[in-house]
Amino acid sequence: MRKLLFQGLTRSPLTEAAPTQAELAALARDLDRTAQARLGHSLSIREVDAGSCNGCELEIHALGNAFYDLERFGLRFVASPRHADVLLVTGPVTLNMREALVRTYDATPNPKWVVAAGTCALGDGVFADSYACEKGGVAAVLNVDLVIPGCPPTPIDLLKGLLALMERPAV
Amino acid sequence: MAVFAELSRQGKQMAAHRPCPRILVEEEAWRAAAAVLAEGKLTLLGLWGDGQAVHMALLEDGPDEDPGKFSSTRCETLVLTLACPLGSFPSVGAVHAPAIRLERAIRDLFALIPRGLPDERPWLDHGRWRLEHPLSSTPGERLKPAPVAYPFLPAEGEGLHQIPVGPVHAGIIEPGHFRFNASGETVVRLEERLGYTHKGIESLMAGASLETAACLAGRVSGDSTVAYSLAFAQAVEAALDLSVPPRAVYLRALMAELERLANHLGDIGAICNDAAFAMMLAQCGVLRERVLRAAHEVFGHRLMMDRILPGGVTVDLTPAGATRIRELLASIRAVFPALADLYDKTASLQDRTSGTGIVAPALACRFGAGGYIGRASGRSFDTRRHLAYPPYDTLAFEVPTFFEGDVNARIWVRIREAEQSLSLIEQSLDNLPRDNLARDDRLQVSVTDIGETREGLALVEGFRGDILVSVRIDAGGRIERCHLRDPSWFQWPLLEVAIEGNIVADFPLCNKSFNCSYSGPDM
Ligand code: SF4
């Protein structure tokens, strides 16, 4: 173990350069400017799987690996909605998960923001026409502040989306 | 195949089901099959509804094999069908517990009543859908969707307390509810309640084109998208009697093994992390990311979604891509042995994983638990070996099997399987047929309407275990009925057993070592 740890000290880090401001600005375009102003520069995120296929979760997980290292941006995932500023919601919102999603939202203190990640959450996924899913994805249930498309969105897509939340509006 | 021969004699073989026979039986033979399952002479592979009928897929091994040990030449499958004109059928779950949840799901979806099933509670239907019995011939509109009361099984005794967990969990994982009954910190009973991610996939499948259906199949469980796409494709190809171009066959195996490798790496790290050994998560997370990046560069998608379609594959491997994958293998081989060694030599970690969350071999056999859960408990079954499909019949690999049945054994199966996958990826590259590159059909044969109804069955080894897909295609080439059975149907119940007598605080560790799918069995 010592050898592995030493190697870690001597090798250059794997972590990627942060996305450019221009890339983020494009994503933040639709975001409410006042929301941006209030969000500040450090965010706690609670992930809610509202019936996803688990593909989106895998990529959200990847944000924590050494390549993306989400926490260097002051973003972190928390275990309870009570500690969260942002709900990151995936999946088509199955009717069996609808109430749990709403309750998680209600348990999150104000001010709070909702990010819908993945084609399903946006309401245009392959499950959208099912008897078991909400029509219109997350937006049918909660007020969505930012969307991150993709099936699943890549970690870079997710990272850009989340960083866009923290971008202060260019005045 | 003594049992299969006997069962087949009692019914009528239906035409157009491939590759194994499908036998239409009467109730007596259905009951007989249930009894043979209960005796342990057959393994239940699946049980699903279909309009006013139920189907049961069975596995039979050679007569004198030891339990858990399978013969690579003598395993066979058979499907039994029972018509239920009166809306009910004799419950298999009444005598063979692995069928219970499947039958509860059949009742919810098809309104077919499993007669004698002791558990009256719904499974997938939480009372919230817009339809009642959505897959029955006459689904009823549900005017007032409302949650149904769900009494959990009781546990009685002095000082017992309940801990409800979920459906929203603390980590970034899928939703489900766990109800613990604990005495102090010891778990007396765990009961799972699932179905939260039910998306109605099989109803979306009905009437879909093959392309749409393939897209859905690849999204039943995103972590196994390659395996599901492959299982669906193979079922369609069996039904339509298509032969896939040899190059595509090897590319499929290449992708399937990359997926297995990525998942095992992720799991090994995540399990160790749940035993508070974060370094393994960091190291394995890097390796997993390297696999996904290579997949993205070579095949155009990190999880390789939608790369396998009925008839073949949609992407080719360029020479540069092959080099990229060989570099990936080298980079993993340079680090992985040291990580396995680190796991092996860290006593504080082993202290958490050894002897924790034990599944007895007899139980793994009875439930037909596949993947690392079965193989950590002495059940060596692997469809790549025992119901071999190309190209695995030409590749050399081992099926690592352990007998302790604890978290430690489940980690070792994954470590050994990851090593096997590295070798299988290399063999797929070495053996990749270099046929005439000018031919369009070298990757995918076209799928044409066959002009009659056809049925196909396929079993494919995903990283969690065997995925079963049964498909019926109508004369116009559309899906009439498609059932996709996730390996976790037969694994979730074992988690309830594994945690009994362990401390509540070890549940995350046990659960992660199972890493069952929610989305897959929720359908
Ligand atoms: S967007 Fe794609 S990956 Fe995400 S849940 Fe939907 S199907 Fe799965």
XYZ file of C-alpha atoms and ligand atoms in Angstrom:
702
model
C 0.000 0.000 0.000
C 2.836 2.362 0.840
C 4.225 1.909 -2.674
C 0.898 2.821 -4.260
C 0.589 5.867 -2.063
C 4.091 7.050 -2.912
C 3.412 6.593 -6.591
C 0.418 8.815 -6.166
C 2.647 11.512 -4.719
C 5.218 11.423 -7.457
C 3.015 11.028 -10.526
C 1.345 13.991 -12.148
C -2.350 14.220 -11.313
C -4.931 12.662 -13.626
C -7.374 15.439 -13.026
C -8.537 17.298 -16.083
C -8.443 21.029 -16.658
C -11.672 22.778 -15.739
C -14.093 23.599 -18.560
C -13.726 27.082 -20.025
C -15.954 29.974 -19.044
C -17.367 30.163 -22.559
C -18.552 26.563 -22.399
C -20.259 27.191 -19.101
C -21.868 30.418 -20.201
C -23.620 28.555 -22.989
C -25.180 26.139 -20.509
C -26.108 28.808 -18.038
C -27.887 30.819 -20.688
C -31.311 29.605 -19.714
C -30.712 29.765 -16.031
C -32.485 32.419 -14.088
C -29.926 35.146 -13.420
C -31.122 35.913 -9.961
C -30.799 32.259 -9.114
C -27.210 32.373 -10.204
C -26.542 35.409 -8.119
C -27.852 33.664 -5.016
C -26.216 30.331 -5.511
C -22.759 31.475 -4.627
C -19.725 29.309 -5.081
C -20.195 26.175 -3.099
C -23.048 23.758 -3.480
C -24.379 20.637 -1.846
C -26.151 18.331 -4.246
C -28.636 15.608 -3.473
C -29.073 13.120 -6.292
C -32.541 11.612 -6.750
C -33.108 8.673 -9.060
C -36.712 9.065 -10.152
C -36.822 5.776 -12.019
C -33.743 5.979 -14.212
C -32.195 2.948 -15.895
C -29.105 3.522 -13.733
C -27.079 4.735 -16.710
C -27.301 8.329 -15.524
C -26.255 7.301 -12.000
C -23.111 5.633 -13.318
C -21.989 8.845 -14.961
C -22.885 10.951 -11.940
C -20.761 8.565 -9.903
C -17.891 9.082 -12.294
C -17.820 12.775 -11.313
C -16.153 11.693 -8.107
C -13.257 9.872 -9.758
C -9.775 11.338 -10.010
C -10.310 12.566 -13.564
C -13.213 14.884 -12.786
C -12.815 15.352 -9.040
C -16.030 17.263 -8.520
C -15.134 18.449 -5.040
C -12.333 20.706 -6.268
C -15.068 23.035 -7.529
C -16.774 23.196 -4.172
C -19.484 20.835 -5.366
C -20.306 17.818 -3.289
C -22.940 15.165 -3.026
C -24.714 14.928 0.294
C -26.651 12.079 1.839
C -29.724 13.993 2.918
C -31.962 16.456 1.109
C -31.914 18.472 4.329
C -28.306 19.366 3.615
C -28.813 20.107 -0.054
C -29.017 23.247 -2.173
C -29.581 21.418 -5.412
C -31.585 18.343 -6.352
C -30.075 16.530 -9.295
C -32.894 14.406 -10.668
C -32.594 11.581 -13.202
C -35.102 9.238 -14.803
C -38.540 9.691 -16.377
C -40.261 10.106 -12.963
C -42.031 6.807 -12.617
C -45.419 7.135 -10.937
C -44.119 4.823 -8.233
C -41.347 7.357 -7.474
C -43.326 10.550 -7.887
C -44.276 10.983 -4.252
C -40.781 10.179 -3.008
C -39.401 12.817 -5.365
C -41.860 15.444 -4.179
C -41.157 14.568 -0.564
C -37.424 14.830 -1.135
C -38.004 18.247 -2.676
C -40.132 19.310 0.269
C -37.424 18.154 2.674
C -34.850 20.366 0.966
C -34.517 23.775 2.609
C -34.993 26.982 0.635
C -33.458 28.393 -1.453
C -33.143 25.327 -3.670
C -32.671 24.511 -7.287
C -33.622 21.545 -9.420
C -31.451 20.159 -12.183
C -32.940 17.536 -14.499
C -30.217 15.310 -15.951
C -30.609 12.893 -18.852
C -33.021 12.612 -21.734
C -35.535 10.742 -19.572
C -35.633 13.473 -16.949
C -36.198 16.002 -19.712
C -39.344 14.132 -20.665
C -38.252 12.834 -24.085
C -36.743 9.522 -23.168
C -37.768 6.105 -24.409
C -40.133 5.590 -21.483
C -42.068 8.843 -21.829
C -45.230 7.237 -23.241
C -45.645 4.605 -20.559
C -48.643 4.169 -18.276
C -46.140 4.040 -15.441
C -44.336 7.322 -16.061
C -45.135 10.975 -15.589
C -45.762 12.790 -18.872
C -43.131 15.474 -19.318
C -40.385 14.211 -17.019
C -39.212 16.125 -13.966
C -40.725 19.410 -15.140
C -44.187 17.889 -14.799
C -43.622 17.595 -11.060
C -41.084 20.218 -10.019
C -39.894 23.577 -11.217
C -36.759 22.772 -13.176
C -33.973 25.377 -13.189
C -31.466 23.699 -15.469
C -31.460 20.734 -17.810
C -28.518 18.583 -18.823
C -29.407 16.451 -21.851
C -27.780 13.181 -22.887
C -28.449 9.490 -22.619
C -26.704 9.404 -20.309
C -25.034 12.825 -20.068
C -21.261 12.330 -19.921
C -19.416 13.391 -16.777
C -18.145 16.423 -18.675
C -21.712 17.368 -19.633
C -22.747 16.994 -16.008
C -19.779 18.922 -14.724
C -20.416 21.781 -17.089
C -24.070 21.827 -16.145
C -23.370 21.929 -12.444
C -20.670 24.550 -12.800
C -23.031 26.613 -14.883
C -25.279 26.742 -11.846
C -22.541 28.488 -9.924
C -21.557 30.897 -12.645
C -22.384 34.449 -11.766
C -24.190 36.214 -14.573
C -22.032 38.375 -16.791
C -23.294 41.872 -16.160
C -32.413 -34.962 -20.325
C -34.674 -37.266 -18.423
C -36.858 -34.614 -16.804
C -37.256 -32.555 -19.964
C -38.110 -35.640 -21.972
C -40.779 -36.573 -19.470
C -42.257 -33.052 -19.360
C -42.202 -32.807 -23.144
C -44.101 -36.061 -23.436
C -46.903 -34.544 -21.392
C -47.559 -31.667 -23.791
C -47.569 -30.483 -27.327
C -44.511 -28.899 -28.906
C -45.231 -25.516 -30.448
C -43.724 -24.714 -33.797
C -41.609 -21.641 -34.456
C -39.878 -21.388 -31.063
C -36.095 -21.313 -31.264
C -33.567 -22.432 -30.230
C -35.136 -24.632 -27.522
C -38.593 -26.266 -27.672
C -41.676 -24.687 -26.179
C -44.227 -27.153 -24.912
C -47.887 -26.384 -24.368
C -48.915 -28.301 -21.253
C -51.966 -28.876 -19.087
C -52.151 -28.001 -15.409
C -51.020 -31.427 -14.343
C -47.705 -31.175 -16.150
C -47.301 -27.566 -14.946
C -47.697 -28.788 -11.372
C -45.309 -31.631 -12.042
C -42.704 -29.146 -13.271
C -43.173 -27.067 -10.121
C -42.647 -30.192 -8.034
C -39.447 -31.049 -9.897
C -38.225 -27.494 -9.329
C -38.953 -27.867 -5.634
C -36.962 -31.092 -5.587
C -33.995 -29.222 -7.014
C -33.720 -31.244 -10.214
C -34.331 -28.219 -12.423
C -33.516 -24.520 -12.176
C -36.142 -21.859 -12.796
C -34.862 -19.442 -15.440
C -37.977 -17.341 -15.758
C -41.738 -17.184 -15.300
C -43.801 -14.636 -17.167
C -47.256 -13.828 -18.399
C -48.420 -13.495 -21.978
C -52.028 -12.472 -22.532
C -54.083 -15.353 -21.132
C -51.125 -17.699 -20.690
C -48.031 -18.141 -18.555
C -44.610 -19.372 -19.603
C -41.928 -21.005 -17.517
C -38.299 -21.307 -18.666
C -36.318 -24.160 -17.159
C -32.725 -25.320 -17.068
C -31.734 -28.956 -16.833
C -28.254 -30.275 -16.230
C -26.877 -33.751 -16.773
C -28.247 -36.302 -14.284
C -25.205 -36.978 -12.187
C -23.680 -33.564 -11.741
C -23.018 -32.336 -8.216
C -25.241 -29.479 -7.160
C -23.742 -26.193 -8.318
C -21.490 -27.860 -10.830
C -22.756 -27.717 -14.358
C -21.821 -29.623 -17.428
C -20.810 -27.578 -20.440
C -22.222 -30.122 -22.835
C -25.407 -31.186 -21.143
C -27.187 -28.073 -19.953
C -30.406 -27.492 -21.829
C -33.347 -25.144 -21.672
C -37.051 -25.712 -22.150
C -40.087 -23.446 -22.063
C -43.438 -24.664 -20.778
C -46.636 -22.821 -21.543
C -49.920 -23.088 -19.729
C -53.049 -21.499 -21.126
C -55.152 -19.812 -18.442
C -58.584 -19.337 -20.038
C -60.168 -18.908 -16.613
C -57.615 -16.327 -15.529
C -55.633 -18.426 -13.080
C -52.860 -20.997 -12.907
C -51.419 -23.254 -10.213
C -48.800 -21.288 -8.302
C -45.209 -22.409 -8.679
C -44.207 -20.110 -5.837
C -46.390 -22.119 -3.476
C -43.828 -24.916 -3.616
C -40.770 -23.144 -5.022
C -39.983 -19.819 -3.348
C -37.888 -18.298 -6.176
C -41.108 -17.963 -8.211
C -43.010 -15.914 -5.630
C -42.075 -12.397 -6.723
C -42.364 -13.327 -10.385
C -45.905 -14.544 -9.775
C -46.818 -11.445 -7.791
C -45.621 -9.418 -10.778
C -47.687 -11.571 -13.172
C -50.768 -10.933 -11.048
C -50.128 -7.180 -11.059
C -49.470 -6.928 -14.773
C -51.749 -9.582 -16.303
C -54.534 -10.094 -13.748
C -53.707 -13.811 -13.855
C -54.118 -15.352 -10.419
C -51.448 -17.755 -9.171
C -53.687 -20.201 -7.291
C -52.230 -21.112 -3.922
C -49.585 -18.383 -3.822
C -49.287 -17.570 -0.123
C -48.282 -13.939 -0.610
C -51.334 -11.878 -1.527
C -49.539 -8.547 -1.716
C -48.850 -6.763 -4.992
C -45.245 -6.456 -6.127
C -44.727 -3.972 -8.958
C -48.084 -2.215 -8.676
C -48.003 0.381 -5.912
C -51.492 1.593 -6.800
C -50.214 4.614 -8.662
C -50.339 3.702 -12.332
C -52.965 5.058 -14.663
C -53.941 1.494 -15.598
C -54.881 -1.616 -13.723
C -53.279 -4.832 -14.979
C -51.612 -2.981 -17.847
C -50.491 -6.063 -19.765
C -53.762 -7.985 -19.568
C -55.962 -8.258 -22.620
C -58.354 -5.699 -21.142
C -56.450 -3.248 -18.940
C -58.755 -1.188 -16.786
C -58.381 2.547 -16.387
C -57.546 3.494 -12.830
C -59.662 6.468 -11.961
C -58.128 7.333 -8.622
C -54.515 6.203 -8.363
C -53.589 6.023 -4.688
C -50.897 4.228 -2.732
C -51.931 0.783 -1.533
C -51.328 -0.335 2.028
C -48.362 -2.667 2.161
C -48.090 -4.720 5.341
C -44.520 -5.856 5.900
C -43.945 -9.320 7.293
C -43.935 -9.159 11.063
C -41.086 -10.012 13.390
C -41.998 -10.521 16.997
C -39.898 -10.565 20.120
C -38.830 -8.454 23.002
C -36.932 -5.285 22.191
C -37.263 -5.546 18.419
C -37.374 -2.320 16.511
C -37.953 -1.410 12.892
C -35.756 0.696 10.628
C -37.355 1.823 7.373
C -34.900 2.865 4.662
C -35.716 4.339 1.277
C -36.913 4.502 -1.425
C -34.524 7.462 -1.625
C -31.185 6.269 -0.305
C -28.221 8.172 1.031
C -25.887 7.407 -1.852
C -26.140 7.879 -5.581
C -27.970 4.627 -6.163
C -31.279 3.372 -7.445
C -34.426 3.592 -5.320
C -35.982 0.809 -3.286
C -37.302 0.303 0.215
C -35.685 -1.820 2.921
C -37.492 -2.648 6.132
C -35.195 -3.900 8.873
C -36.308 -5.570 12.037
C -33.416 -5.376 14.424
C -32.640 -6.545 17.908
C -30.110 -4.065 19.167
C -27.778 -3.804 16.197
C -28.395 -7.301 14.871
C -30.703 -7.703 11.900
C -33.456 -10.188 12.643
C -35.295 -9.753 9.377
C -34.850 -7.657 6.294
C -37.655 -7.275 3.830
C -37.245 -5.575 0.484
C -39.962 -3.691 -1.287
C -39.127 -2.835 -4.874
C -40.936 -1.703 -7.990
C -40.237 2.024 -7.585
C -38.501 2.232 -10.941
C -41.185 0.315 -12.849
C -41.276 1.971 -16.246
C -43.685 -0.309 -18.083
C -40.980 -1.454 -20.483
C -42.776 -4.615 -21.601
C -45.881 -2.650 -22.479
C -43.773 -0.200 -24.502
C -42.226 -3.193 -26.248
C -45.561 -4.551 -27.448
C -46.138 -3.367 -31.000
C -42.739 -1.676 -31.251
C -40.478 -1.942 -34.279
C -37.293 -3.939 -33.810
C -35.241 -0.729 -33.700
C -37.383 0.854 -30.989
C -37.449 -2.386 -29.047
C -33.661 -2.713 -29.239
C -33.360 0.823 -27.912
C -35.653 -0.061 -24.997
C -33.828 -3.314 -24.301
C -30.582 -1.367 -24.016
C -32.157 0.751 -21.294
C -33.647 -1.890 -19.015
C -30.572 -1.633 -16.827
C -28.059 0.944 -17.993
C -25.078 -0.727 -16.352
C -25.764 -3.840 -18.452
C -26.761 -2.104 -21.651
C -24.412 -4.194 -23.801
C -25.575 -7.468 -22.269
C -29.255 -6.557 -22.615
C -28.838 -5.388 -26.202
C -27.006 -8.606 -26.948
C -29.642 -10.774 -25.280
C -32.412 -9.009 -27.171
C -30.523 -9.270 -30.452
C -29.819 -12.950 -29.927
C -33.451 -13.682 -29.123
C -34.562 -11.922 -32.319
C -31.876 -13.660 -34.328
C -32.958 -17.020 -32.925
C -36.563 -16.288 -33.836
C -35.762 -15.152 -37.357
C -32.987 -17.682 -37.896
C -30.414 -15.038 -38.738
C -26.721 -15.664 -38.678
C -24.627 -12.770 -37.557
C -21.458 -11.901 -39.502
C -18.384 -13.371 -37.772
C -16.710 -10.023 -37.299
C -19.793 -8.710 -35.488
C -19.823 -11.767 -33.241
C -16.342 -10.960 -31.960
C -17.040 -7.261 -31.654
C -20.049 -8.118 -29.501
C -17.907 -10.190 -27.165
C -15.350 -7.408 -27.070
C -17.969 -4.908 -25.939
C -19.592 -7.347 -23.511
C -16.267 -8.009 -21.814
C -15.382 -4.322 -21.666
C -18.706 -3.768 -19.925
C -18.060 -6.612 -17.486
C -14.572 -5.309 -16.776
C -15.768 -1.748 -16.163
C -18.529 -2.912 -13.818
C -16.340 -5.285 -11.852
C -13.697 -2.586 -11.421
C -16.331 -0.140 -10.232
C -17.805 -2.700 -7.834
C -14.487 -3.776 -6.321
C -13.691 -0.158 -5.518
C -17.172 0.602 -4.226
C -17.371 -2.459 -1.962
C -14.005 -1.674 -0.393
C -15.122 1.917 0.043
C -18.130 0.690 2.012
C -15.645 -1.035 4.295
C -14.014 2.402 4.718
C -11.063 1.625 2.461
C -11.321 4.623 0.166
C -8.042 4.159 -1.610
C -9.361 1.148 -3.492
C -12.289 3.218 -4.752
C -9.909 5.897 -6.003
C -7.643 3.392 -7.755
C -10.405 1.252 -9.242
C -12.352 4.367 -10.206
C -9.414 5.464 -12.349
C -9.255 2.078 -14.062
C -12.998 2.033 -14.675
C -12.833 5.518 -16.161
C -10.044 4.398 -18.466
C -12.255 1.596 -19.783
C -15.172 3.956 -20.392
C -12.958 6.481 -22.144
C -11.538 3.826 -24.406
C -15.098 2.637 -25.155
C -16.044 6.183 -26.034
C -13.089 6.679 -28.341
C -13.378 3.320 -30.035
C -17.117 2.712 -30.146
C -18.485 6.230 -29.734
C -20.317 5.804 -26.419
C -18.942 5.402 -22.915
C -21.428 2.710 -21.943
C -21.622 1.364 -25.524
C -25.373 1.879 -25.698
C -27.134 1.038 -28.971
C -24.015 -0.514 -30.529
C -25.573 -3.975 -30.831
C -28.700 -4.448 -32.920
C -30.495 -7.544 -34.187
C -28.397 -8.768 -37.095
C -25.047 -7.459 -35.933
C -23.344 -4.351 -34.631
C -23.495 -0.714 -35.679
C -19.818 0.153 -35.310
C -16.632 -1.329 -36.619
C -13.283 -1.466 -34.924
C -10.585 0.454 -36.749
C -6.924 -0.619 -36.532
C -6.329 2.462 -34.397
C -9.210 1.402 -32.155
C -7.685 -2.046 -31.721
C -4.393 -0.448 -30.719
C -6.231 1.786 -28.273
C -7.841 -1.220 -26.599
C -4.534 -3.060 -26.398
C -3.049 -0.012 -24.680
C -5.959 -0.038 -22.266
C -5.341 -3.681 -21.433
C -1.671 -2.961 -20.814
C -2.439 -0.019 -18.555
C -4.867 -2.077 -16.466
C -2.569 -5.067 -16.290
C 0.171 -2.771 -15.015
C -1.863 -1.802 -11.932
C -4.588 -4.344 -11.266
C -2.452 -7.170 -9.811
C -1.066 -4.742 -7.229
C -4.619 -3.766 -6.270
C -5.708 -7.386 -5.928
C -2.642 -7.963 -3.812
C -3.431 -4.917 -1.707
C -6.924 -6.250 -1.089
C -5.521 -9.649 -0.213
C -2.985 -8.267 2.249
C -5.022 -5.641 4.057
C -6.129 -7.424 7.180
C -8.411 -4.639 8.397
C -10.338 -4.827 5.123
C -10.559 -8.607 5.117
C -11.797 -8.388 8.663
C -14.877 -6.590 7.380
C -15.491 -8.747 4.302
C -14.700 -12.265 5.523
C -17.592 -14.086 7.101
C -19.956 -11.182 6.398
C -23.250 -11.650 4.540
C -23.080 -15.366 3.852
C -25.258 -17.075 1.229
C -25.260 -20.844 1.651
C -24.442 -22.807 -1.529
C -27.679 -24.802 -1.332
C -29.697 -21.595 -1.362
C -27.767 -20.138 -4.293
C -28.542 -23.324 -6.243
C -32.181 -23.350 -5.261
C -32.671 -19.776 -6.413
C -30.547 -20.272 -9.493
C -28.579 -17.187 -8.512
C -26.319 -16.180 -11.358
C -23.167 -14.124 -11.674
C -20.793 -13.384 -8.829
C -23.494 -14.099 -6.257
C -23.956 -17.682 -7.431
C -20.282 -18.206 -8.152
C -19.236 -16.958 -4.714
C -21.534 -19.640 -3.263
C -20.365 -22.597 -5.309
C -22.851 -22.336 -8.191
C -20.579 -22.308 -11.195
C -23.239 -21.636 -13.829
C -22.182 -19.220 -16.563
C -24.146 -19.021 -19.801
C -20.947 -18.253 -21.704
C -19.777 -21.719 -20.750
C -22.836 -23.836 -20.009
C -25.179 -22.530 -22.693
C -22.307 -21.235 -24.804
C -23.068 -18.805 -27.597
C -20.555 -17.618 -30.177
C -17.794 -16.612 -29.917
C -17.351 -17.972 -26.383
C -17.342 -21.534 -27.676
C -14.018 -20.696 -29.342
C -12.437 -18.603 -26.570
C -10.481 -19.908 -23.609
C -11.609 -18.747 -20.189
C -12.270 -19.982 -16.695
C -15.369 -19.601 -14.564
C -13.919 -18.689 -11.168
C -15.992 -20.229 -8.403
C -15.702 -19.844 -4.646
C -17.607 -21.564 -1.876
C -17.573 -19.317 1.182
C -20.513 -17.237 -0.025
C -19.448 -14.127 1.901
C -18.614 -10.565 0.831
C -14.983 -11.607 0.476
C -15.855 -14.397 -1.951
C -17.991 -12.038 -4.013
C -15.041 -9.672 -4.278
C -12.714 -12.484 -5.332
C -15.087 -13.679 -8.037
C -15.060 -10.152 -9.432
C -11.264 -9.883 -9.273
C -10.814 -13.202 -11.052
C -13.526 -12.427 -13.601
C -11.966 -9.062 -14.374
C -8.744 -10.926 -15.141
C -10.649 -13.340 -17.363
C -12.282 -10.418 -19.154
C -8.874 -8.884 -19.869
C -7.887 -12.138 -21.509
C -11.200 -12.461 -23.378
C -10.843 -8.938 -24.748
C -7.376 -9.789 -25.984
C -8.572 -13.045 -27.549
C -11.450 -11.228 -29.262
C -8.964 -8.795 -30.763
C -6.619 -11.582 -31.837
C -9.393 -13.611 -33.421
C -11.320 -10.754 -34.988
C -12.021 -11.962 -38.523
C -10.608 -9.654 -41.140
C -13.090 -10.224 -43.895
C -13.475 -8.241 -47.035
C -13.761 -4.706 -45.771
C -15.673 -3.553 -48.807
C -18.737 -5.614 -47.991
C -21.514 -3.702 -46.322
C -22.947 -6.685 -44.556
C -19.788 -7.602 -42.724
C -21.115 -5.980 -39.560
C -24.853 -6.417 -39.820
C -27.137 -8.620 -41.856
C -30.406 -6.993 -42.760
C -33.491 -8.129 -40.924
C -36.389 -8.767 -43.268
C -39.999 -9.594 -42.511
C -40.496 -13.270 -42.312
C -44.204 -13.321 -43.078
C -45.144 -15.446 -40.083
C -45.072 -15.278 -36.300
C -41.772 -16.388 -34.803
C -40.486 -16.831 -31.252
C -36.990 -16.745 -29.850
C -35.269 -17.150 -26.515
C -31.793 -16.059 -25.490
C -29.683 -16.181 -22.374
C -26.684 -13.907 -22.168
C -24.174 -13.468 -19.380
C -24.217 -9.891 -18.113
C -21.809 -8.833 -15.379
C -24.501 -9.624 -12.761
C -25.482 -12.961 -14.217
C -27.708 -14.473 -16.859
C -30.210 -12.237 -18.601
C -33.126 -14.002 -20.280
C -35.004 -12.494 -23.188
C -38.034 -14.105 -24.771
C -39.483 -12.500 -27.853
C -42.389 -13.085 -30.225
C -42.309 -11.266 -33.548
C -45.390 -10.947 -35.711
C -45.598 -11.492 -39.446
C -44.975 -7.806 -40.067
C -41.716 -7.885 -38.136
C -42.945 -6.026 -35.057
C -42.677 -7.120 -31.465
C -45.799 -8.837 -30.213
C -44.489 -9.782 -26.791
C -41.060 -9.368 -25.261
C -40.069 -10.397 -21.762
C -36.713 -9.457 -20.282
C -35.773 -11.207 -17.047
C -33.040 -9.548 -15.033
C -30.593 -11.735 -13.069
C -31.450 -9.854 -9.883
C -34.916 -11.449 -9.662
C -33.129 -14.458 -8.212
C -30.528 -12.503 -6.235
C -32.509 -9.925 -4.269
C -34.229 -12.567 -2.104
C -30.818 -13.939 -1.121
C -29.749 -10.550 0.213
C -32.563 -10.808 2.741
C -31.036 -14.047 3.922
C -27.416 -12.914 3.760
C -27.964 -10.003 6.127
C -29.782 -12.019 8.799
C -27.732 -12.110 11.988
C -25.325 -9.446 10.699
C -25.210 -6.000 12.204
C -27.226 -3.213 10.594
C -24.016 -1.284 9.970
C -22.787 -4.040 7.652
C -25.814 -3.752 5.397
C -24.266 -1.241 2.969
C -21.277 -3.546 2.588
C -23.443 -6.633 1.964
C -25.735 -4.734 -0.353
C -22.855 -3.393 -2.401
C -21.307 -6.838 -2.657
C -24.612 -7.986 -4.232
C -25.058 -4.808 -6.273
C -28.437 -6.021 -7.472
C -30.257 -4.123 -10.164
C -33.407 -2.186 -9.311
C -34.326 -0.983 -12.755
C -33.848 -4.432 -14.330
C -36.326 -6.437 -12.241
C -38.637 -3.441 -11.778
C -39.009 -3.474 -15.576
S -31.420 9.277 -19.945
Fe -30.656 7.345 -20.795
S -29.148 6.718 -19.282
Fe -30.404 8.242 -18.264
S -32.029 7.100 -17.270
Fe -32.794 7.643 -19.290
S -32.326 5.879 -20.561
Fe -31.065 5.711 -18.736
